[in-house]
Amino acid sequence: MNLITLTAIGILAMPMFGIAQGKSYKSVCLGSEPVGDDIVLSVCNHEHGMVASPQPRLYLRVFADGRGEIEMSPSAPRVNVYGPESLVKKTFHVDADEIAEIRRLGRMTDFQSMKDAYPAYAIATDTSLTTTVVLNDQGKTKKVVVTNFSYASVDNRKHYGLSFCLMMARVDELRNRGLGIVREPPTISFCELIRNHEYYNGSVVAINAVLEYSDKQQFIHDPECAELGIGAALFTTEKVAVGFDFKKGKSKKLEKQAISVRDARFGGRARVDIYGFLREESENGADKYKFRFDITEFKTIDPIVLPYNGRLEPGWMYVDSFDAKGDELKLSSPLKMPFHHAFRIEWLNSDKYPKLRAAGHTFITFRVLSRNIRNMGNGRWDETYTCEILDLQ
């Protein structure tokens, strides 16, 4: 190959090398640390190893005026594959209540007492990740650097504390919103929620439970978790206080839905499918409950009507069917009573249902209002149940 040919090849190659060495887009994370209350929170990720370039990248930035920013790779393919890698910045809205929640978590003692840097508790393959979190609030800046942080790790709270984990859950939720990603929360049982509360703490989940009012206080539980047949791994009699999403406008709507359970249709108790997240704290420090579940959405609210099987508990609704003989109302079977106990059922509103005095097959729905037990002497007791008829067919 002669000198002229080599020179020609070199000339043709020059534009290609010029593009390959072009100046890359500079992420905002390459600048100085954000200081000042105009930027509430900044989270930067810097991946190392076999990862996409350029690095670092802005995972999320939240401004006091309600702006949210993220950096991401362009969605469309680059025309010139030899050109420099680039990033695009996307802006979206963050609610004032969400910003207030970030500030609240950042003021918690366990967050403020965090170390400046944390090592890698999980070793990745061929890559590593450095996450820098900077919070500006009330003229003070708190910076925390974590290595190989994973949102899905069950040990996060043990390493970093509750407030930091709750804040990072908010960070992930806001970034997903900025990307237009809507994820349905995982559906788990109430029993599983309580059994593995450390894993689910602060994470939005979907559960089915009983929402109930007792002594002017709301709580959720699941009687099925208290059945011995469920096994020791999931058995629990825990009752969990109810709170509502921190967003003020949403909170009022959720509270109104919860209050509807007091209506006659429900009688203070309902089966609910709900979204929300668990906290190991309650609204009131004097609360008797160990946990609080903050509801973010009601999916269903249904009355609880149990089939009558010979037992009655005050406050519960029952359904039964029997062949009426036109005399006193008698359920399909007598109550199952302890030895030396006699029983009687008083129907408060039976006069409103003339069909009770007619013969034929009858379906009845009723609520047990009260139970009164009297000692009659000589080791004998008399039990009186006061019931209200809700429906008769």
mmCIF file with all atom_site columns, C-alpha atoms in Angstrom, residues 152-345:
data_model
loop_
_atom_site.group_PDB
_atom_site.id
_atom_site.type_symbol
_atom_site.label_atom_id
_atom_site.label_alt_id
_atom_site.label_comp_id
_atom_site.label_asym_id
_atom_site.label_entity_id
_atom_site.label_seq_id
_atom_site.pdbx_PDB_ins_code
_atom_site.Cartn_x
_atom_site.Cartn_y
_atom_site.Cartn_z
_atom_site.occupancy
_atom_site.B_iso_or_equiv
_atom_site.pdbx_formal_charge
_atom_site.auth_seq_id
_atom_site.auth_comp_id
_atom_site.auth_asym_id
_atom_site.auth_atom_id
_atom_site.pdbx_PDB_model_num
ATOM 1   C CA . ALA A 1 152 ? -36.312 -3.529  46.961 1.00 0.00 ? 152 ALA A CA 1
ATOM 2   C CA . SER A 1 153 ? -33.892 -4.595  49.712 1.00 0.00 ? 153 SER A CA 1
ATOM 3   C CA . VAL A 1 154 ? -35.561 -5.952  52.842 1.00 0.00 ? 154 VAL A CA 1
ATOM 4   C CA . ASP A 1 155 ? -32.607 -4.782  54.952 1.00 0.00 ? 155 ASP A CA 1
ATOM 5   C CA . ASN A 1 156 ? -32.778 -1.078  54.054 1.00 0.00 ? 156 ASN A CA 1
ATOM 6   C CA . ARG A 1 157 ? -34.332 0.004   57.323 1.00 0.00 ? 157 ARG A CA 1
ATOM 7   C CA . LYS A 1 158 ? -31.709 -1.881  59.312 1.00 0.00 ? 158 LYS A CA 1
ATOM 8   C CA . HIS A 1 159 ? -28.891 -0.059  57.493 1.00 0.00 ? 159 HIS A CA 1
ATOM 9   C CA . TYR A 1 160 ? -30.284 3.439   56.933 1.00 0.00 ? 160 TYR A CA 1
ATOM 10  C CA . GLY A 1 161 ? -33.239 3.997   59.269 1.00 0.00 ? 161 GLY A CA 1
ATOM 11  C CA . LEU A 1 162 ? -36.962 4.361   58.666 1.00 0.00 ? 162 LEU A CA 1
ATOM 12  C CA . SER A 1 163 ? -37.168 8.028   57.592 1.00 0.00 ? 163 SER A CA 1
ATOM 13  C CA . PHE A 1 164 ? -34.527 7.666   54.871 1.00 0.00 ? 164 PHE A CA 1
ATOM 14  C CA . CYS A 1 165 ? -36.255 4.553   53.499 1.00 0.00 ? 165 CYS A CA 1
ATOM 15  C CA . LEU A 1 166 ? -39.642 6.296   53.456 1.00 0.00 ? 166 LEU A CA 1
ATOM 16  C CA . MET A 1 167 ? -38.103 9.287   51.686 1.00 0.00 ? 167 MET A CA 1
ATOM 17  C CA . MET A 1 168 ? -36.439 7.097   49.054 1.00 0.00 ? 168 MET A CA 1
ATOM 18  C CA . ALA A 1 169 ? -39.778 5.355   48.474 1.00 0.00 ? 169 ALA A CA 1
ATOM 19  C CA . ARG A 1 170 ? -41.254 8.810   47.740 1.00 0.00 ? 170 ARG A CA 1
ATOM 20  C CA . VAL A 1 171 ? -38.293 9.541   45.447 1.00 0.00 ? 171 VAL A CA 1
ATOM 21  C CA . ASP A 1 172 ? -38.903 6.381   43.438 1.00 0.00 ? 172 ASP A CA 1
ATOM 22  C CA . GLU A 1 173 ? -42.635 7.088   43.222 1.00 0.00 ? 173 GLU A CA 1
ATOM 23  C CA . LEU A 1 174 ? -42.055 10.648  41.972 1.00 0.00 ? 174 LEU A CA 1
ATOM 24  C CA . ARG A 1 175 ? -39.492 9.571   39.374 1.00 0.00 ? 175 ARG A CA 1
ATOM 25  C CA . ASN A 1 176 ? -41.878 6.949   38.032 1.00 0.00 ? 176 ASN A CA 1
ATOM 26  C CA . ARG A 1 177 ? -44.529 9.626   37.714 1.00 0.00 ? 177 ARG A CA 1
ATOM 27  C CA . GLY A 1 178 ? -42.098 11.829  35.834 1.00 0.00 ? 178 GLY A CA 1
ATOM 28  C CA . LEU A 1 179 ? -41.452 8.945   33.448 1.00 0.00 ? 179 LEU A CA 1
ATOM 29  C CA . GLY A 1 180 ? -45.176 8.334   33.020 1.00 0.00 ? 180 GLY A CA 1
ATOM 30  C CA . ILE A 1 181 ? -44.976 4.937   34.747 1.00 0.00 ? 181 ILE A CA 1
ATOM 31  C CA . VAL A 1 182 ? -47.971 3.822   36.793 1.00 0.00 ? 182 VAL A CA 1
ATOM 32  C CA . ARG A 1 183 ? -47.389 0.646   38.797 1.00 0.00 ? 183 ARG A CA 1
ATOM 33  C CA . GLU A 1 184 ? -50.079 -1.299  40.566 1.00 0.00 ? 184 GLU A CA 1
ATOM 34  C CA . PRO A 1 185 ? -48.995 -2.063  44.137 1.00 0.00 ? 185 PRO A CA 1
ATOM 35  C CA . PRO A 1 186 ? -48.439 -5.715  45.076 1.00 0.00 ? 186 PRO A CA 1
ATOM 36  C CA . THR A 1 187 ? -51.488 -7.472  46.526 1.00 0.00 ? 187 THR A CA 1
ATOM 37  C CA . ILE A 1 188 ? -50.849 -9.248  49.828 1.00 0.00 ? 188 ILE A CA 1
ATOM 38  C CA . SER A 1 189 ? -52.952 -10.526 52.705 1.00 0.00 ? 189 SER A CA 1
ATOM 39  C CA . PHE A 1 190 ? -53.344 -8.643  55.962 1.00 0.00 ? 190 PHE A CA 1
ATOM 40  C CA . CYS A 1 191 ? -51.699 -11.623 57.666 1.00 0.00 ? 191 CYS A CA 1
ATOM 41  C CA . GLU A 1 192 ? -48.632 -11.312 55.410 1.00 0.00 ? 192 GLU A CA 1
ATOM 42  C CA . LEU A 1 193 ? -48.489 -7.534  55.979 1.00 0.00 ? 193 LEU A CA 1
ATOM 43  C CA . ILE A 1 194 ? -48.215 -7.941  59.743 1.00 0.00 ? 194 ILE A CA 1
ATOM 44  C CA . ARG A 1 195 ? -45.999 -11.009 59.659 1.00 0.00 ? 195 ARG A CA 1
ATOM 45  C CA . ASN A 1 196 ? -43.366 -9.269  57.501 1.00 0.00 ? 196 ASN A CA 1
ATOM 46  C CA . HIS A 1 197 ? -44.055 -5.669  58.530 1.00 0.00 ? 197 HIS A CA 1
ATOM 47  C CA . GLU A 1 198 ? -40.382 -4.683  58.394 1.00 0.00 ? 198 GLU A CA 1
ATOM 48  C CA . TYR A 1 199 ? -40.240 -5.536  54.687 1.00 0.00 ? 199 TYR A CA 1
ATOM 49  C CA . TYR A 1 200 ? -43.468 -3.700  53.774 1.00 0.00 ? 200 TYR A CA 1
ATOM 50  C CA . ASN A 1 201 ? -43.006 -0.687  56.070 1.00 0.00 ? 201 ASN A CA 1
ATOM 51  C CA . GLY A 1 202 ? -43.458 2.467   53.973 1.00 0.00 ? 202 GLY A CA 1
ATOM 52  C CA . SER A 1 203 ? -44.201 0.597   50.719 1.00 0.00 ? 203 SER A CA 1
ATOM 53  C CA . VAL A 1 204 ? -47.609 0.933   49.067 1.00 0.00 ? 204 VAL A CA 1
ATOM 54  C CA . VAL A 1 205 ? -49.475 -2.389  48.997 1.00 0.00 ? 205 VAL A CA 1
ATOM 55  C CA . ALA A 1 206 ? -53.003 -3.606  48.244 1.00 0.00 ? 206 ALA A CA 1
ATOM 56  C CA . ILE A 1 207 ? -54.765 -5.561  50.987 1.00 0.00 ? 207 ILE A CA 1
ATOM 57  C CA . ASN A 1 208 ? -58.192 -6.880  51.907 1.00 0.00 ? 208 ASN A CA 1
ATOM 58  C CA . ALA A 1 209 ? -59.203 -6.334  55.522 1.00 0.00 ? 209 ALA A CA 1
ATOM 59  C CA . VAL A 1 210 ? -62.044 -5.489  57.884 1.00 0.00 ? 210 VAL A CA 1
ATOM 60  C CA . LEU A 1 211 ? -62.411 -1.755  58.594 1.00 0.00 ? 211 LEU A CA 1
ATOM 61  C CA . GLU A 1 212 ? -64.120 -1.238  61.928 1.00 0.00 ? 212 GLU A CA 1
ATOM 62  C CA . TYR A 1 213 ? -65.103 1.468   64.405 1.00 0.00 ? 213 TYR A CA 1
ATOM 63  C CA . SER A 1 214 ? -64.654 0.796   68.103 1.00 0.00 ? 214 SER A CA 1
ATOM 64  C CA . ASP A 1 215 ? -64.630 3.341   70.946 1.00 0.00 ? 215 ASP A CA 1
ATOM 65  C CA . LYS A 1 216 ? -64.638 6.209   68.425 1.00 0.00 ? 216 LYS A CA 1
ATOM 66  C CA . GLN A 1 217 ? -61.491 4.885   66.787 1.00 0.00 ? 217 GLN A CA 1
ATOM 67  C CA . GLN A 1 218 ? -60.926 3.316   63.383 1.00 0.00 ? 218 GLN A CA 1
ATOM 68  C CA . PHE A 1 219 ? -58.813 0.251   62.853 1.00 0.00 ? 219 PHE A CA 1
ATOM 69  C CA . ILE A 1 220 ? -58.347 -2.602  60.405 1.00 0.00 ? 220 ILE A CA 1
ATOM 70  C CA . HIS A 1 221 ? -57.864 -6.289  61.116 1.00 0.00 ? 221 HIS A CA 1
ATOM 71  C CA . ASP A 1 222 ? -58.726 -9.646  59.603 1.00 0.00 ? 222 ASP A CA 1
ATOM 72  C CA . PRO A 1 223 ? -60.499 -12.322 61.681 1.00 0.00 ? 223 PRO A CA 1
ATOM 73  C CA . GLU A 1 224 ? -59.253 -14.950 59.240 1.00 0.00 ? 224 GLU A CA 1
ATOM 74  C CA . CYS A 1 225 ? -55.690 -14.265 60.388 1.00 0.00 ? 225 CYS A CA 1
ATOM 75  C CA . ALA A 1 226 ? -56.753 -15.216 63.915 1.00 0.00 ? 226 ALA A CA 1
ATOM 76  C CA . GLU A 1 227 ? -57.971 -18.673 62.858 1.00 0.00 ? 227 GLU A CA 1
ATOM 77  C CA . LEU A 1 228 ? -55.701 -21.402 64.182 1.00 0.00 ? 228 LEU A CA 1
ATOM 78  C CA . GLY A 1 229 ? -55.898 -23.220 60.856 1.00 0.00 ? 229 GLY A CA 1
ATOM 79  C CA . ILE A 1 230 ? -53.965 -20.476 59.095 1.00 0.00 ? 230 ILE A CA 1
ATOM 80  C CA . GLY A 1 231 ? -50.730 -21.712 60.646 1.00 0.00 ? 231 GLY A CA 1
ATOM 81  C CA . ALA A 1 232 ? -48.173 -20.160 62.968 1.00 0.00 ? 232 ALA A CA 1
ATOM 82  C CA . ALA A 1 233 ? -46.363 -18.349 60.120 1.00 0.00 ? 233 ALA A CA 1
ATOM 83  C CA . LEU A 1 234 ? -49.344 -16.073 59.394 1.00 0.00 ? 234 LEU A CA 1
ATOM 84  C CA . PHE A 1 235 ? -51.359 -16.194 62.636 1.00 0.00 ? 235 PHE A CA 1
ATOM 85  C CA . THR A 1 236 ? -52.018 -12.751 64.104 1.00 0.00 ? 236 THR A CA 1
ATOM 86  C CA . THR A 1 237 ? -54.670 -10.987 66.154 1.00 0.00 ? 237 THR A CA 1
ATOM 87  C CA . GLU A 1 238 ? -53.095 -7.573  65.483 1.00 0.00 ? 238 GLU A CA 1
ATOM 88  C CA . LYS A 1 239 ? -55.331 -4.544  65.041 1.00 0.00 ? 239 LYS A CA 1
ATOM 89  C CA . VAL A 1 240 ? -53.904 -1.613  63.092 1.00 0.00 ? 240 VAL A CA 1
ATOM 90  C CA . ALA A 1 241 ? -54.909 2.036   63.470 1.00 0.00 ? 241 ALA A CA 1
ATOM 91  C CA . VAL A 1 242 ? -56.110 3.804   60.321 1.00 0.00 ? 242 VAL A CA 1
ATOM 92  C CA . GLY A 1 243 ? -54.636 6.990   58.875 1.00 0.00 ? 243 GLY A CA 1
ATOM 93  C CA . PHE A 1 244 ? -54.942 8.633   55.485 1.00 0.00 ? 244 PHE A CA 1
ATOM 94  C CA . ASP A 1 245 ? -52.685 9.741   52.663 1.00 0.00 ? 245 ASP A CA 1
ATOM 95  C CA . PHE A 1 246 ? -50.686 12.844  53.571 1.00 0.00 ? 246 PHE A CA 1
ATOM 96  C CA . LYS A 1 247 ? -52.120 14.836  50.644 1.00 0.00 ? 247 LYS A CA 1
ATOM 97  C CA . LYS A 1 248 ? -54.696 17.138  52.229 1.00 0.00 ? 248 LYS A CA 1
ATOM 98  C CA . GLY A 1 249 ? -57.248 17.172  49.420 1.00 0.00 ? 249 GLY A CA 1
ATOM 99  C CA . LYS A 1 250 ? -57.069 13.414  49.051 1.00 0.00 ? 250 LYS A CA 1
ATOM 100 C CA . SER A 1 251 ? -57.102 12.851  52.802 1.00 0.00 ? 251 SER A CA 1
ATOM 101 C CA . LYS A 1 252 ? -60.521 14.500  53.242 1.00 0.00 ? 252 LYS A CA 1
ATOM 102 C CA . LYS A 1 253 ? -62.065 12.349  50.523 1.00 0.00 ? 253 LYS A CA 1
ATOM 103 C CA . LEU A 1 254 ? -60.603 9.164   52.024 1.00 0.00 ? 254 LEU A CA 1
ATOM 104 C CA . GLU A 1 255 ? -61.783 10.083  55.508 1.00 0.00 ? 255 GLU A CA 1
ATOM 105 C CA . LYS A 1 256 ? -65.308 10.656  54.201 1.00 0.00 ? 256 LYS A CA 1
ATOM 106 C CA . GLN A 1 257 ? -65.293 7.212   52.585 1.00 0.00 ? 257 GLN A CA 1
ATOM 107 C CA . ALA A 1 258 ? -64.103 5.632   55.817 1.00 0.00 ? 258 ALA A CA 1
ATOM 108 C CA . ILE A 1 259 ? -66.789 7.398   57.863 1.00 0.00 ? 259 ILE A CA 1
ATOM 109 C CA . SER A 1 260 ? -69.449 5.877   55.591 1.00 0.00 ? 260 SER A CA 1
ATOM 110 C CA . VAL A 1 261 ? -68.800 2.572   57.363 1.00 0.00 ? 261 VAL A CA 1
ATOM 111 C CA . ARG A 1 262 ? -70.744 3.994   60.325 1.00 0.00 ? 262 ARG A CA 1
ATOM 112 C CA . ASP A 1 263 ? -73.924 4.051   58.219 1.00 0.00 ? 263 ASP A CA 1
ATOM 113 C CA . ALA A 1 264 ? -76.731 1.584   58.893 1.00 0.00 ? 264 ALA A CA 1
ATOM 114 C CA . ARG A 1 265 ? -75.858 -0.325  55.733 1.00 0.00 ? 265 ARG A CA 1
ATOM 115 C CA . PHE A 1 266 ? -72.523 -1.347  57.266 1.00 0.00 ? 266 PHE A CA 1
ATOM 116 C CA . GLY A 1 267 ? -73.184 -1.071  60.996 1.00 0.00 ? 267 GLY A CA 1
ATOM 117 C CA . GLY A 1 268 ? -69.674 0.158   61.798 1.00 0.00 ? 268 GLY A CA 1
ATOM 118 C CA . ARG A 1 269 ? -67.857 -2.680  60.038 1.00 0.00 ? 269 ARG A CA 1
ATOM 119 C CA . ALA A 1 270 ? -67.039 -3.426  56.385 1.00 0.00 ? 270 ALA A CA 1
ATOM 120 C CA . ARG A 1 271 ? -64.793 -5.528  54.166 1.00 0.00 ? 271 ARG A CA 1
ATOM 121 C CA . VAL A 1 272 ? -62.500 -3.215  52.225 1.00 0.00 ? 272 VAL A CA 1
ATOM 122 C CA . ASP A 1 273 ? -60.010 -3.538  49.402 1.00 0.00 ? 273 ASP A CA 1
ATOM 123 C CA . ILE A 1 274 ? -57.543 -0.723  49.985 1.00 0.00 ? 274 ILE A CA 1
ATOM 124 C CA . TYR A 1 275 ? -54.210 0.649   48.860 1.00 0.00 ? 275 TYR A CA 1
ATOM 125 C CA . GLY A 1 276 ? -51.894 2.137   51.438 1.00 0.00 ? 276 GLY A CA 1
ATOM 126 C CA . PHE A 1 277 ? -48.682 1.814   53.401 1.00 0.00 ? 277 PHE A CA 1
ATOM 127 C CA . LEU A 1 278 ? -47.828 0.618   56.884 1.00 0.00 ? 278 LEU A CA 1
ATOM 128 C CA . ARG A 1 279 ? -46.079 2.716   59.520 1.00 0.00 ? 279 ARG A CA 1
ATOM 129 C CA . GLU A 1 280 ? -44.710 1.514   62.840 1.00 0.00 ? 280 GLU A CA 1
ATOM 130 C CA . GLU A 1 281 ? -46.202 4.536   64.532 1.00 0.00 ? 281 GLU A CA 1
ATOM 131 C CA . SER A 1 282 ? -49.670 5.921   65.166 1.00 0.00 ? 282 SER A CA 1
ATOM 132 C CA . GLU A 1 283 ? -51.367 9.277   64.703 1.00 0.00 ? 283 GLU A CA 1
ATOM 133 C CA . ASN A 1 284 ? -51.328 9.772   68.441 1.00 0.00 ? 284 ASN A CA 1
ATOM 134 C CA . GLY A 1 285 ? -48.401 8.797   70.623 1.00 0.00 ? 285 GLY A CA 1
ATOM 135 C CA . ALA A 1 286 ? -50.868 7.615   73.274 1.00 0.00 ? 286 ALA A CA 1
ATOM 136 C CA . ASP A 1 287 ? -52.514 5.255   70.792 1.00 0.00 ? 287 ASP A CA 1
ATOM 137 C CA . LYS A 1 288 ? -52.828 1.657   71.873 1.00 0.00 ? 288 LYS A CA 1
ATOM 138 C CA . TYR A 1 289 ? -51.995 0.344   68.401 1.00 0.00 ? 289 TYR A CA 1
ATOM 139 C CA . LYS A 1 290 ? -48.453 -0.588  67.406 1.00 0.00 ? 290 LYS A CA 1
ATOM 140 C CA . PHE A 1 291 ? -48.982 0.069   63.690 1.00 0.00 ? 291 PHE A CA 1
ATOM 141 C CA . ARG A 1 292 ? -50.829 2.560   61.524 1.00 0.00 ? 292 ARG A CA 1
ATOM 142 C CA . PHE A 1 293 ? -51.952 1.928   57.950 1.00 0.00 ? 293 PHE A CA 1
ATOM 143 C CA . ASP A 1 294 ? -52.247 5.087   55.871 1.00 0.00 ? 294 ASP A CA 1
ATOM 144 C CA . ILE A 1 295 ? -54.918 4.503   53.219 1.00 0.00 ? 295 ILE A CA 1
ATOM 145 C CA . THR A 1 296 ? -54.161 5.999   49.792 1.00 0.00 ? 296 THR A CA 1
ATOM 146 C CA . GLU A 1 297 ? -57.196 4.602   47.951 1.00 0.00 ? 297 GLU A CA 1
ATOM 147 C CA . PHE A 1 298 ? -60.405 2.650   48.556 1.00 0.00 ? 298 PHE A CA 1
ATOM 148 C CA . LYS A 1 299 ? -61.105 0.114   45.814 1.00 0.00 ? 299 LYS A CA 1
ATOM 149 C CA . THR A 1 300 ? -64.207 -1.515  47.352 1.00 0.00 ? 300 THR A CA 1
ATOM 150 C CA . ILE A 1 301 ? -66.271 -1.139  50.543 1.00 0.00 ? 301 ILE A CA 1
ATOM 151 C CA . ASP A 1 302 ? -68.725 -3.989  51.148 1.00 0.00 ? 302 ASP A CA 1
ATOM 152 C CA . PRO A 1 303 ? -71.039 -4.855  54.050 1.00 0.00 ? 303 PRO A CA 1
ATOM 153 C CA . ILE A 1 304 ? -70.127 -7.964  56.014 1.00 0.00 ? 304 ILE A CA 1
ATOM 154 C CA . VAL A 1 305 ? -73.016 -10.399 56.325 1.00 0.00 ? 305 VAL A CA 1
ATOM 155 C CA . LEU A 1 306 ? -72.187 -13.732 57.936 1.00 0.00 ? 306 LEU A CA 1
ATOM 156 C CA . PRO A 1 307 ? -74.174 -16.936 57.471 1.00 0.00 ? 307 PRO A CA 1
ATOM 157 C CA . TYR A 1 308 ? -75.962 -17.844 60.693 1.00 0.00 ? 308 TYR A CA 1
ATOM 158 C CA . ASN A 1 309 ? -74.502 -21.077 62.128 1.00 0.00 ? 309 ASN A CA 1
ATOM 159 C CA . GLY A 1 310 ? -75.875 -21.109 65.666 1.00 0.00 ? 310 GLY A CA 1
ATOM 160 C CA . ARG A 1 311 ? -73.714 -18.331 67.109 1.00 0.00 ? 311 ARG A CA 1
ATOM 161 C CA . LEU A 1 312 ? -74.360 -14.586 67.420 1.00 0.00 ? 312 LEU A CA 1
ATOM 162 C CA . GLU A 1 313 ? -71.974 -11.750 68.264 1.00 0.00 ? 313 GLU A CA 1
ATOM 163 C CA . PRO A 1 314 ? -73.052 -8.152  68.988 1.00 0.00 ? 314 PRO A CA 1
ATOM 164 C CA . GLY A 1 315 ? -72.356 -5.744  66.134 1.00 0.00 ? 315 GLY A CA 1
ATOM 165 C CA . TRP A 1 316 ? -72.319 -8.373  63.379 1.00 0.00 ? 316 TRP A CA 1
ATOM 166 C CA . MET A 1 317 ? -74.881 -8.891  60.611 1.00 0.00 ? 317 MET A CA 1
ATOM 167 C CA . TYR A 1 318 ? -76.195 -12.340 59.720 1.00 0.00 ? 318 TYR A CA 1
ATOM 168 C CA . VAL A 1 319 ? -78.321 -14.010 57.057 1.00 0.00 ? 319 VAL A CA 1
ATOM 169 C CA . ASP A 1 320 ? -80.453 -17.107 57.560 1.00 0.00 ? 320 ASP A CA 1
ATOM 170 C CA . SER A 1 321 ? -83.187 -19.027 55.781 1.00 0.00 ? 321 SER A CA 1
ATOM 171 C CA . PHE A 1 322 ? -85.892 -21.174 57.351 1.00 0.00 ? 322 PHE A CA 1
ATOM 172 C CA . ASP A 1 323 ? -89.437 -22.447 56.896 1.00 0.00 ? 323 ASP A CA 1
ATOM 173 C CA . ALA A 1 324 ? -91.755 -20.115 58.809 1.00 0.00 ? 324 ALA A CA 1
ATOM 174 C CA . LYS A 1 325 ? -94.826 -21.705 60.372 1.00 0.00 ? 325 LYS A CA 1
ATOM 175 C CA . GLY A 1 326 ? -96.765 -18.498 60.959 1.00 0.00 ? 326 GLY A CA 1
ATOM 176 C CA . ASP A 1 327 ? -96.003 -18.246 64.664 1.00 0.00 ? 327 ASP A CA 1
ATOM 177 C CA . GLU A 1 328 ? -93.006 -16.867 66.585 1.00 0.00 ? 328 GLU A CA 1
ATOM 178 C CA . LEU A 1 329 ? -89.906 -16.214 64.488 1.00 0.00 ? 329 LEU A CA 1
ATOM 179 C CA . LYS A 1 330 ? -87.455 -19.079 64.869 1.00 0.00 ? 330 LYS A CA 1
ATOM 180 C CA . LEU A 1 331 ? -84.117 -19.262 63.099 1.00 0.00 ? 331 LEU A CA 1
ATOM 181 C CA . SER A 1 332 ? -83.016 -22.354 61.211 1.00 0.00 ? 332 SER A CA 1
ATOM 182 C CA . SER A 1 333 ? -81.365 -23.773 64.333 1.00 0.00 ? 333 SER A CA 1
ATOM 183 C CA . PRO A 1 334 ? -81.223 -22.940 68.055 1.00 0.00 ? 334 PRO A CA 1
ATOM 184 C CA . LEU A 1 335 ? -78.301 -20.988 69.429 1.00 0.00 ? 335 LEU A CA 1
ATOM 185 C CA . LYS A 1 336 ? -75.362 -23.106 70.575 1.00 0.00 ? 336 LYS A CA 1
ATOM 186 C CA . MET A 1 337 ? -75.172 -22.290 74.267 1.00 0.00 ? 337 MET A CA 1
ATOM 187 C CA . PRO A 1 338 ? -72.928 -23.440 77.134 1.00 0.00 ? 338 PRO A CA 1
ATOM 188 C CA . PHE A 1 339 ? -74.415 -25.764 79.743 1.00 0.00 ? 339 PHE A CA 1
ATOM 189 C CA . HIS A 1 340 ? -76.911 -24.156 82.129 1.00 0.00 ? 340 HIS A CA 1
ATOM 190 C CA . HIS A 1 341 ? -77.500 -21.216 79.727 1.00 0.00 ? 341 HIS A CA 1
ATOM 191 C CA . ALA A 1 342 ? -80.932 -20.352 78.384 1.00 0.00 ? 342 ALA A CA 1
ATOM 192 C CA . PHE A 1 343 ? -81.425 -17.846 75.591 1.00 0.00 ? 343 PHE A CA 1
ATOM 193 C CA . ARG A 1 344 ? -84.052 -15.546 74.144 1.00 0.00 ? 344 ARG A CA 1
ATOM 194 C CA . ILE A 1 345 ? -84.028 -13.307 71.019 1.00 0.00 ? 345 ILE A CA 1
#
